[in-house]
JSON list of C-alpha atoms in Angstrom, two decimals:
[
{"chain": "A", "resi": 607, "resn": "LEU", "atom": "CA", "xyz": [29.07, 5.46, 2.21]},
{"chain": "A", "resi": 608, "resn": "ALA", "atom": "CA", "xyz": [27.87, 5.91, 5.75]},
{"chain": "A", "resi": 609, "resn": "LEU", "atom": "CA", "xyz": [26.99, 9.76, 4.90]},
{"chain": "A", "resi": 610, "resn": "VAL", "atom": "CA", "xyz": [25.30, 8.58, 1.82]},
{"chain": "A", "resi": 611, "resn": "GLU", "atom": "CA", "xyz": [23.03, 6.28, 3.91]},
{"chain": "A", "resi": 612, "resn": "LYS", "atom": "CA", "xyz": [22.28, 8.84, 6.47]},
{"chain": "A", "resi": 613, "resn": "ILE", "atom": "CA", "xyz": [21.32, 11.48, 3.92]},
{"chain": "A", "resi": 614, "resn": "SER", "atom": "CA", "xyz": [19.22, 8.94, 2.01]},
{"chain": "A", "resi": 615, "resn": "SER", "atom": "CA", "xyz": [17.57, 7.80, 5.22]},
{"chain": "A", "resi": 616, "resn": "SER", "atom": "CA", "xyz": [16.78, 11.35, 6.46]},
{"chain": "A", "resi": 617, "resn": "ASN", "atom": "CA", "xyz": [15.52, 12.46, 3.16]},
{"chain": "A", "resi": 618, "resn": "ARG", "atom": "CA", "xyz": [13.75, 9.16, 2.23]},
{"chain": "A", "resi": 619, "resn": "PHE", "atom": "CA", "xyz": [14.64, 9.01, -1.48]},
{"chain": "A", "resi": 620, "resn": "PHE", "atom": "CA", "xyz": [12.74, 6.43, -3.43]},
{"chain": "A", "resi": 621, "resn": "HIS", "atom": "CA", "xyz": [14.24, 5.06, -6.52]},
{"chain": "A", "resi": 622, "resn": "TRP", "atom": "CA", "xyz": [11.32, 3.54, -8.59]},
{"chain": "A", "resi": 623, "resn": "GLU", "atom": "CA", "xyz": [13.49, 1.76, -11.16]},
{"chain": "A", "resi": 624, "resn": "LEU", "atom": "CA", "xyz": [15.25, -0.16, -8.23]},
{"chain": "A", "resi": 625, "resn": "CYS", "atom": "CA", "xyz": [12.41, -0.98, -5.83]},
{"chain": "A", "resi": 626, "resn": "PHE", "atom": "CA", "xyz": [10.14, -2.23, -9.00]},
{"chain": "A", "resi": 627, "resn": "ALA", "atom": "CA", "xyz": [13.11, -3.57, -11.08]},
{"chain": "A", "resi": 628, "resn": "ASP", "atom": "CA", "xyz": [10.91, -6.54, -12.26]},
{"chain": "A", "resi": 629, "resn": "ILE", "atom": "CA", "xyz": [8.24, -4.32, -13.83]},
{"chain": "A", "resi": 630, "resn": "PHE", "atom": "CA", "xyz": [10.79, -2.19, -15.56]},
{"chain": "A", "resi": 631, "resn": "SER", "atom": "CA", "xyz": [12.69, -5.20, -17.05]},
{"chain": "A", "resi": 632, "resn": "ARG", "atom": "CA", "xyz": [9.50, -6.92, -18.29]},
{"chain": "A", "resi": 633, "resn": "ARG", "atom": "CA", "xyz": [7.16, -4.13, -19.05]},
{"chain": "A", "resi": 634, "resn": "GLU", "atom": "CA", "xyz": [9.35, -0.98, -19.30]},
{"chain": "A", "resi": 635, "resn": "GLY", "atom": "CA", "xyz": [7.23, 0.92, -16.74]},
{"chain": "A", "resi": 636, "resn": "PHE", "atom": "CA", "xyz": [3.78, 1.05, -15.20]},
{"chain": "A", "resi": 637, "resn": "ASP", "atom": "CA", "xyz": [0.64, 0.89, -16.86]},
{"chain": "A", "resi": 638, "resn": "LEU", "atom": "CA", "xyz": [-1.16, 3.06, -14.59]},
{"chain": "A", "resi": 639, "resn": "VAL", "atom": "CA", "xyz": [0.11, 5.83, -12.40]},
{"chain": "A", "resi": 640, "resn": "LEU", "atom": "CA", "xyz": [-2.29, 7.59, -10.24]},
{"chain": "A", "resi": 641, "resn": "GLY", "atom": "CA", "xyz": [-1.66, 10.30, -7.36]},
{"chain": "A", "resi": 642, "resn": "ASN", "atom": "CA", "xyz": [-2.49, 13.32, -5.58]},
{"chain": "A", "resi": 643, "resn": "PRO", "atom": "CA", "xyz": [0.90, 14.88, -5.29]},
{"chain": "A", "resi": 644, "resn": "PRO", "atom": "CA", "xyz": [1.69, 17.49, -2.63]},
{"chain": "A", "resi": 645, "resn": "TRP", "atom": "CA", "xyz": [0.73, 20.93, -3.91]},
{"chain": "A", "resi": 646, "resn": "ILE", "atom": "CA", "xyz": [3.61, 22.93, -2.44]},
{"chain": "A", "resi": 647, "resn": "LYS", "atom": "CA", "xyz": [6.28, 25.13, -3.50]},
{"chain": "A", "resi": 648, "resn": "LEU", "atom": "CA", "xyz": [9.49, 24.48, -1.96]},
{"chain": "A", "resi": 649, "resn": "THR", "atom": "CA", "xyz": [10.37, 27.83, -0.23]},
{"chain": "A", "resi": 650, "resn": "TRP", "atom": "CA", "xyz": [12.75, 28.70, 2.54]},
{"chain": "A", "resi": 651, "resn": "SER", "atom": "CA", "xyz": [11.00, 30.57, 5.38]},
{"chain": "A", "resi": 652, "resn": "GLU", "atom": "CA", "xyz": [13.63, 31.54, 8.12]},
{"chain": "A", "resi": 653, "resn": "ALA", "atom": "CA", "xyz": [10.94, 32.98, 10.25]},
{"chain": "A", "resi": 654, "resn": "GLY", "atom": "CA", "xyz": [9.11, 29.89, 10.23]},
{"chain": "A", "resi": 655, "resn": "VAL", "atom": "CA", "xyz": [12.05, 27.59, 11.35]},
{"chain": "A", "resi": 656, "resn": "LEU", "atom": "CA", "xyz": [13.05, 30.34, 14.15]},
{"chain": "A", "resi": 657, "resn": "ALA", "atom": "CA", "xyz": [9.30, 30.51, 15.17]},
{"chain": "A", "resi": 658, "resn": "ASP", "atom": "CA", "xyz": [9.19, 27.02, 16.42]},
{"chain": "A", "resi": 659, "resn": "ARG", "atom": "CA", "xyz": [11.35, 28.12, 19.39]},
{"chain": "A", "resi": 660, "resn": "ASP", "atom": "CA", "xyz": [10.41, 31.82, 19.39]},
{"chain": "A", "resi": 661, "resn": "PRO", "atom": "CA", "xyz": [6.71, 32.44, 18.05]},
{"chain": "A", "resi": 662, "resn": "LYS", "atom": "CA", "xyz": [7.31, 36.29, 17.99]},
{"chain": "A", "resi": 663, "resn": "LEU", "atom": "CA", "xyz": [9.53, 35.89, 14.95]},
{"chain": "A", "resi": 664, "resn": "SER", "atom": "CA", "xyz": [6.81, 35.03, 12.69]},
{"chain": "A", "resi": 665, "resn": "ILE", "atom": "CA", "xyz": [4.27, 37.39, 14.04]},
{"chain": "A", "resi": 666, "resn": "ARG", "atom": "CA", "xyz": [6.27, 40.50, 13.77]},
{"chain": "A", "resi": 667, "resn": "SER", "atom": "CA", "xyz": [7.33, 42.01, 10.76]},
{"chain": "A", "resi": 668, "resn": "TYR", "atom": "CA", "xyz": [11.12, 42.56, 11.11]},
{"chain": "A", "resi": 669, "resn": "SER", "atom": "CA", "xyz": [13.57, 43.83, 8.66]},
{"chain": "A", "resi": 670, "resn": "ALA", "atom": "CA", "xyz": [16.33, 41.83, 7.24]},
{"chain": "A", "resi": 671, "resn": "THR", "atom": "CA", "xyz": [18.72, 43.40, 9.93]},
{"chain": "A", "resi": 672, "resn": "LYS", "atom": "CA", "xyz": [16.52, 42.89, 12.86]},
{"chain": "A", "resi": 673, "resn": "MET", "atom": "CA", "xyz": [15.70, 39.31, 11.70]},
{"chain": "A", "resi": 674, "resn": "ALA", "atom": "CA", "xyz": [19.45, 38.73, 11.29]},
{"chain": "A", "resi": 675, "resn": "ALA", "atom": "CA", "xyz": [20.16, 39.93, 14.96]},
{"chain": "A", "resi": 676, "resn": "GLU", "atom": "CA", "xyz": [17.13, 38.14, 16.40]},
{"chain": "A", "resi": 677, "resn": "ARG", "atom": "CA", "xyz": [18.56, 34.77, 14.60]},
{"chain": "A", "resi": 678, "resn": "LEU", "atom": "CA", "xyz": [21.92, 35.08, 16.46]},
{"chain": "A", "resi": 679, "resn": "ILE", "atom": "CA", "xyz": [20.05, 35.72, 19.66]},
{"chain": "A", "resi": 680, "resn": "SER", "atom": "CA", "xyz": [17.92, 32.68, 19.09]},
{"chain": "A", "resi": 681, "resn": "PHE", "atom": "CA", "xyz": [20.91, 30.47, 18.15]},
{"chain": "A", "resi": 682, "resn": "ASN", "atom": "CA", "xyz": [22.66, 31.42, 21.34]},
{"chain": "A", "resi": 683, "resn": "LYS", "atom": "CA", "xyz": [19.36, 31.05, 23.43]},
{"chain": "A", "resi": 684, "resn": "TYR", "atom": "CA", "xyz": [18.02, 27.69, 22.03]},
{"chain": "A", "resi": 685, "resn": "SER", "atom": "CA", "xyz": [20.05, 24.59, 22.20]},
{"chain": "A", "resi": 686, "resn": "GLY", "atom": "CA", "xyz": [20.04, 22.72, 18.50]},
{"chain": "A", "resi": 687, "resn": "LEU", "atom": "CA", "xyz": [18.35, 25.46, 16.52]},
{"chain": "A", "resi": 688, "resn": "LEU", "atom": "CA", "xyz": [21.39, 26.26, 14.54]},
{"chain": "A", "resi": 689, "resn": "ASP", "atom": "CA", "xyz": [21.38, 22.67, 13.39]},
{"chain": "A", "resi": 690, "resn": "THR", "atom": "CA", "xyz": [17.72, 22.56, 12.64]},
{"chain": "A", "resi": 691, "resn": "TRP", "atom": "CA", "xyz": [17.93, 26.02, 10.71]},
{"chain": "A", "resi": 692, "resn": "LEU", "atom": "CA", "xyz": [20.92, 24.80, 8.71]},
{"chain": "A", "resi": 693, "resn": "THR", "atom": "CA", "xyz": [19.02, 21.42, 7.88]},
{"chain": "A", "resi": 694, "resn": "ASP", "atom": "CA", "xyz": [15.74, 23.14, 6.70]},
{"chain": "A", "resi": 695, "resn": "LEU", "atom": "CA", "xyz": [17.81, 25.80, 4.59]},
{"chain": "A", "resi": 696, "resn": "VAL", "atom": "CA", "xyz": [19.85, 22.82, 2.81]},
{"chain": "A", "resi": 697, "resn": "GLN", "atom": "CA", "xyz": [16.77, 20.83, 2.16]},
{"chain": "A", "resi": 698, "resn": "ALA", "atom": "CA", "xyz": [14.68, 23.89, 0.81]},
{"chain": "A", "resi": 699, "resn": "GLU", "atom": "CA", "xyz": [17.69, 25.31, -1.33]},
{"chain": "A", "resi": 700, "resn": "GLY", "atom": "CA", "xyz": [18.64, 21.73, -2.34]},
{"chain": "A", "resi": 701, "resn": "GLY", "atom": "CA", "xyz": [15.27, 20.85, -3.24]},
{"chain": "A", "resi": 702, "resn": "GLN", "atom": "CA", "xyz": [14.77, 23.88, -5.43]},
{"chain": "A", "resi": 703, "resn": "SER", "atom": "CA", "xyz": [17.98, 23.61, -7.34]},
{"chain": "A", "resi": 704, "resn": "PHE", "atom": "CA", "xyz": [17.08, 20.07, -8.03]},
{"chain": "A", "resi": 705, "resn": "LEU", "atom": "CA", "xyz": [13.66, 20.82, -9.38]},
{"chain": "A", "resi": 706, "resn": "SER", "atom": "CA", "xyz": [15.01, 23.83, -11.39]},
{"chain": "A", "resi": 707, "resn": "ALA", "atom": "CA", "xyz": [17.73, 21.89, -12.68]},
{"chain": "A", "resi": 708, "resn": "SER", "atom": "CA", "xyz": [17.20, 21.46, -16.44]},
{"chain": "A", "resi": 709, "resn": "THR", "atom": "CA", "xyz": [19.17, 18.01, -16.48]},
{"chain": "A", "resi": 710, "resn": "ASN", "atom": "CA", "xyz": [16.66, 16.64, -13.81]},
{"chain": "A", "resi": 711, "resn": "TYR", "atom": "CA", "xyz": [13.29, 18.11, -15.09]},
{"chain": "A", "resi": 712, "resn": "GLN", "atom": "CA", "xyz": [13.77, 19.80, -18.28]},
{"chain": "A", "resi": 713, "resn": "ALA", "atom": "CA", "xyz": [10.05, 20.04, -18.71]},
{"chain": "A", "resi": 714, "resn": "LEU", "atom": "CA", "xyz": [9.95, 22.46, -15.76]},
{"chain": "A", "resi": 715, "resn": "SER", "atom": "CA", "xyz": [12.77, 24.85, -17.11]},
{"chain": "A", "resi": 716, "resn": "GLY", "atom": "CA", "xyz": [11.47, 28.34, -16.72]},
{"chain": "A", "resi": 717, "resn": "ALA", "atom": "CA", "xyz": [8.11, 27.50, -14.83]},
{"chain": "A", "resi": 718, "resn": "LYS", "atom": "CA", "xyz": [7.31, 28.18, -11.11]},
{"chain": "A", "resi": 719, "resn": "SER", "atom": "CA", "xyz": [8.61, 25.31, -9.54]},
{"chain": "A", "resi": 720, "resn": "ASN", "atom": "CA", "xyz": [6.00, 23.22, -7.43]},
{"chain": "A", "resi": 721, "resn": "LEU", "atom": "CA", "xyz": [6.17, 19.74, -6.36]},
{"chain": "A", "resi": 722, "resn": "TYR", "atom": "CA", "xyz": [2.85, 18.49, -8.24]},
{"chain": "A", "resi": 723, "resn": "LYS", "atom": "CA", "xyz": [4.47, 19.68, -11.44]},
{"chain": "A", "resi": 724, "resn": "ALA", "atom": "CA", "xyz": [7.42, 17.68, -11.05]},
{"chain": "A", "resi": 725, "resn": "PHE", "atom": "CA", "xyz": [5.27, 14.46, -10.71]},
{"chain": "A", "resi": 726, "resn": "LEU", "atom": "CA", "xyz": [4.00, 14.89, -14.20]},
{"chain": "A", "resi": 727, "resn": "PRO", "atom": "CA", "xyz": [7.26, 14.41, -15.87]},
{"chain": "A", "resi": 728, "resn": "LEU", "atom": "CA", "xyz": [8.45, 11.84, -13.21]},
{"chain": "A", "resi": 729, "resn": "SER", "atom": "CA", "xyz": [5.05, 9.72, -14.19]},
{"chain": "A", "resi": 730, "resn": "TRP", "atom": "CA", "xyz": [5.74, 9.98, -17.82]},
{"chain": "A", "resi": 731, "resn": "GLY", "atom": "CA", "xyz": [9.21, 8.40, -17.39]},
{"chain": "A", "resi": 732, "resn": "LEU", "atom": "CA", "xyz": [7.86, 5.70, -15.12]},
{"chain": "A", "resi": 733, "resn": "SER", "atom": "CA", "xyz": [4.83, 4.81, -17.47]},
{"chain": "A", "resi": 734, "resn": "ALA", "atom": "CA", "xyz": [5.41, 2.03, -20.10]},
{"chain": "A", "resi": 735, "resn": "GLU", "atom": "CA", "xyz": [4.82, 3.47, -23.76]},
{"chain": "A", "resi": 736, "resn": "LEU", "atom": "CA", "xyz": [1.19, 2.78, -23.52]},
{"chain": "A", "resi": 737, "resn": "GLY", "atom": "CA", "xyz": [0.83, 3.70, -19.81]},
{"chain": "A", "resi": 738, "resn": "VAL", "atom": "CA", "xyz": [-1.75, 6.17, -18.49]},
{"chain": "A", "resi": 739, "resn": "SER", "atom": "CA", "xyz": [-1.22, 8.66, -15.63]},
{"chain": "A", "resi": 740, "resn": "GLY", "atom": "CA", "xyz": [-3.77, 10.69, -13.63]},
{"chain": "A", "resi": 741, "resn": "PHE", "atom": "CA", "xyz": [-3.44, 13.14, -11.10]},
{"chain": "A", "resi": 742, "resn": "VAL", "atom": "CA", "xyz": [-5.41, 15.67, -8.79]},
{"chain": "A", "resi": 743, "resn": "HIS", "atom": "CA", "xyz": [-3.54, 18.85, -9.02]},
{"chain": "A", "resi": 744, "resn": "PRO", "atom": "CA", "xyz": [-4.17, 22.73, -9.34]},
{"chain": "A", "resi": 745, "resn": "GLU", "atom": "CA", "xyz": [-4.67, 24.29, -12.49]},
{"chain": "A", "resi": 746, "resn": "GLY", "atom": "CA", "xyz": [-0.88, 25.93, -12.47]},
{"chain": "A", "resi": 747, "resn": "VAL", "atom": "CA", "xyz": [0.13, 23.66, -15.20]},
{"chain": "A", "resi": 748, "resn": "TYR", "atom": "CA", "xyz": [-2.12, 25.44, -17.65]},
{"chain": "A", "resi": 749, "resn": "ASP", "atom": "CA", "xyz": [-1.79, 29.21, -16.53]},
{"chain": "A", "resi": 750, "resn": "ASP", "atom": "CA", "xyz": [1.78, 29.68, -15.57]},
{"chain": "A", "resi": 751, "resn": "PRO", "atom": "CA", "xyz": [2.91, 32.20, -18.09]},
{"chain": "A", "resi": 752, "resn": "LYS", "atom": "CA", "xyz": [6.52, 30.54, -18.16]},
{"chain": "A", "resi": 753, "resn": "GLY", "atom": "CA", "xyz": [5.25, 27.18, -18.28]},
{"chain": "A", "resi": 754, "resn": "GLY", "atom": "CA", "xyz": [4.95, 26.81, -22.05]},
{"chain": "A", "resi": 755, "resn": "ARG", "atom": "CA", "xyz": [7.40, 23.81, -22.22]},
{"chain": "A", "resi": 756, "resn": "LEU", "atom": "CA", "xyz": [5.66, 21.61, -19.66]},
{"chain": "A", "resi": 757, "resn": "ARG", "atom": "CA", "xyz": [2.19, 22.68, -20.90]},
{"chain": "A", "resi": 758, "resn": "SER", "atom": "CA", "xyz": [3.32, 21.50, -24.32]},
{"chain": "A", "resi": 759, "resn": "GLN", "atom": "CA", "xyz": [4.26, 18.22, -23.03]},
{"chain": "A", "resi": 760, "resn": "VAL", "atom": "CA", "xyz": [1.06, 17.98, -21.02]},
{"chain": "A", "resi": 761, "resn": "TYR", "atom": "CA", "xyz": [-1.14, 18.53, -23.77]},
{"chain": "A", "resi": 762, "resn": "ARG", "atom": "CA", "xyz": [0.61, 16.04, -26.12]},
{"chain": "A", "resi": 763, "resn": "ARG", "atom": "CA", "xyz": [-0.38, 13.47, -23.46]},
{"chain": "A", "resi": 764, "resn": "LEU", "atom": "CA", "xyz": [-3.66, 14.72, -22.17]},
{"chain": "A", "resi": 765, "resn": "THR", "atom": "CA", "xyz": [-6.67, 12.81, -22.93]},
{"chain": "A", "resi": 766, "resn": "SER", "atom": "CA", "xyz": [-9.02, 14.03, -20.37]},
{"chain": "A", "resi": 767, "resn": "HIS", "atom": "CA", "xyz": [-9.25, 17.14, -18.16]},
{"chain": "A", "resi": 768, "resn": "PHE", "atom": "CA", "xyz": [-11.74, 17.44, -15.31]},
{"chain": "A", "resi": 769, "resn": "GLN", "atom": "CA", "xyz": [-12.56, 20.31, -12.97]},
{"chain": "A", "resi": 770, "resn": "PHE", "atom": "CA", "xyz": [-14.44, 20.05, -9.89]},
{"chain": "A", "resi": 771, "resn": "GLN", "atom": "CA", "xyz": [-16.20, 22.86, -7.84]},
{"chain": "A", "resi": 772, "resn": "ASN", "atom": "CA", "xyz": [-16.73, 22.40, -4.21]},
{"chain": "A", "resi": 773, "resn": "GLU", "atom": "CA", "xyz": [-20.60, 23.69, -4.31]},
{"chain": "A", "resi": 774, "resn": "ARG", "atom": "CA", "xyz": [-21.43, 22.36, -0.94]},
{"chain": "A", "resi": 775, "resn": "ALA", "atom": "CA", "xyz": [-18.35, 23.67, 0.69]},
{"chain": "A", "resi": 776, "resn": "LEU", "atom": "CA", "xyz": [-17.21, 20.20, 1.83]}
]
């Protein structure tokens, strides 16, 4: 139980149904869900993690063999780097696995995973039967060649789609 608490605390899990149990028991979900979800793809960047201690590792284009050697040197040279490296690797791989698991996000199956895409089916599950959701997000939902399953679910729910052009370069 202590380990579960530690993992939950460090990853900041949020359980909507538990935190808003009164809403879900009375109304079966939210009437309105709005958001500007993070537009990031969960990827593992070994050089990025190592470069926090040794910037040259992200500047230079090392082969995989050279990067492996530099990694070992860095682990020995910088205290705590191995723990940081492992934590970041586990979070990136775990996040990718979670988002691409069809049991978690069936609509994302086959599509390029991105956090903002995961917010769409999440909001549908959190919304009441007549609930409305609105998000600011890139067009990747509409043009991902492998995103047909997600797109079909989006189109069933789509009532308005707005595009904005930053004409003043703000």
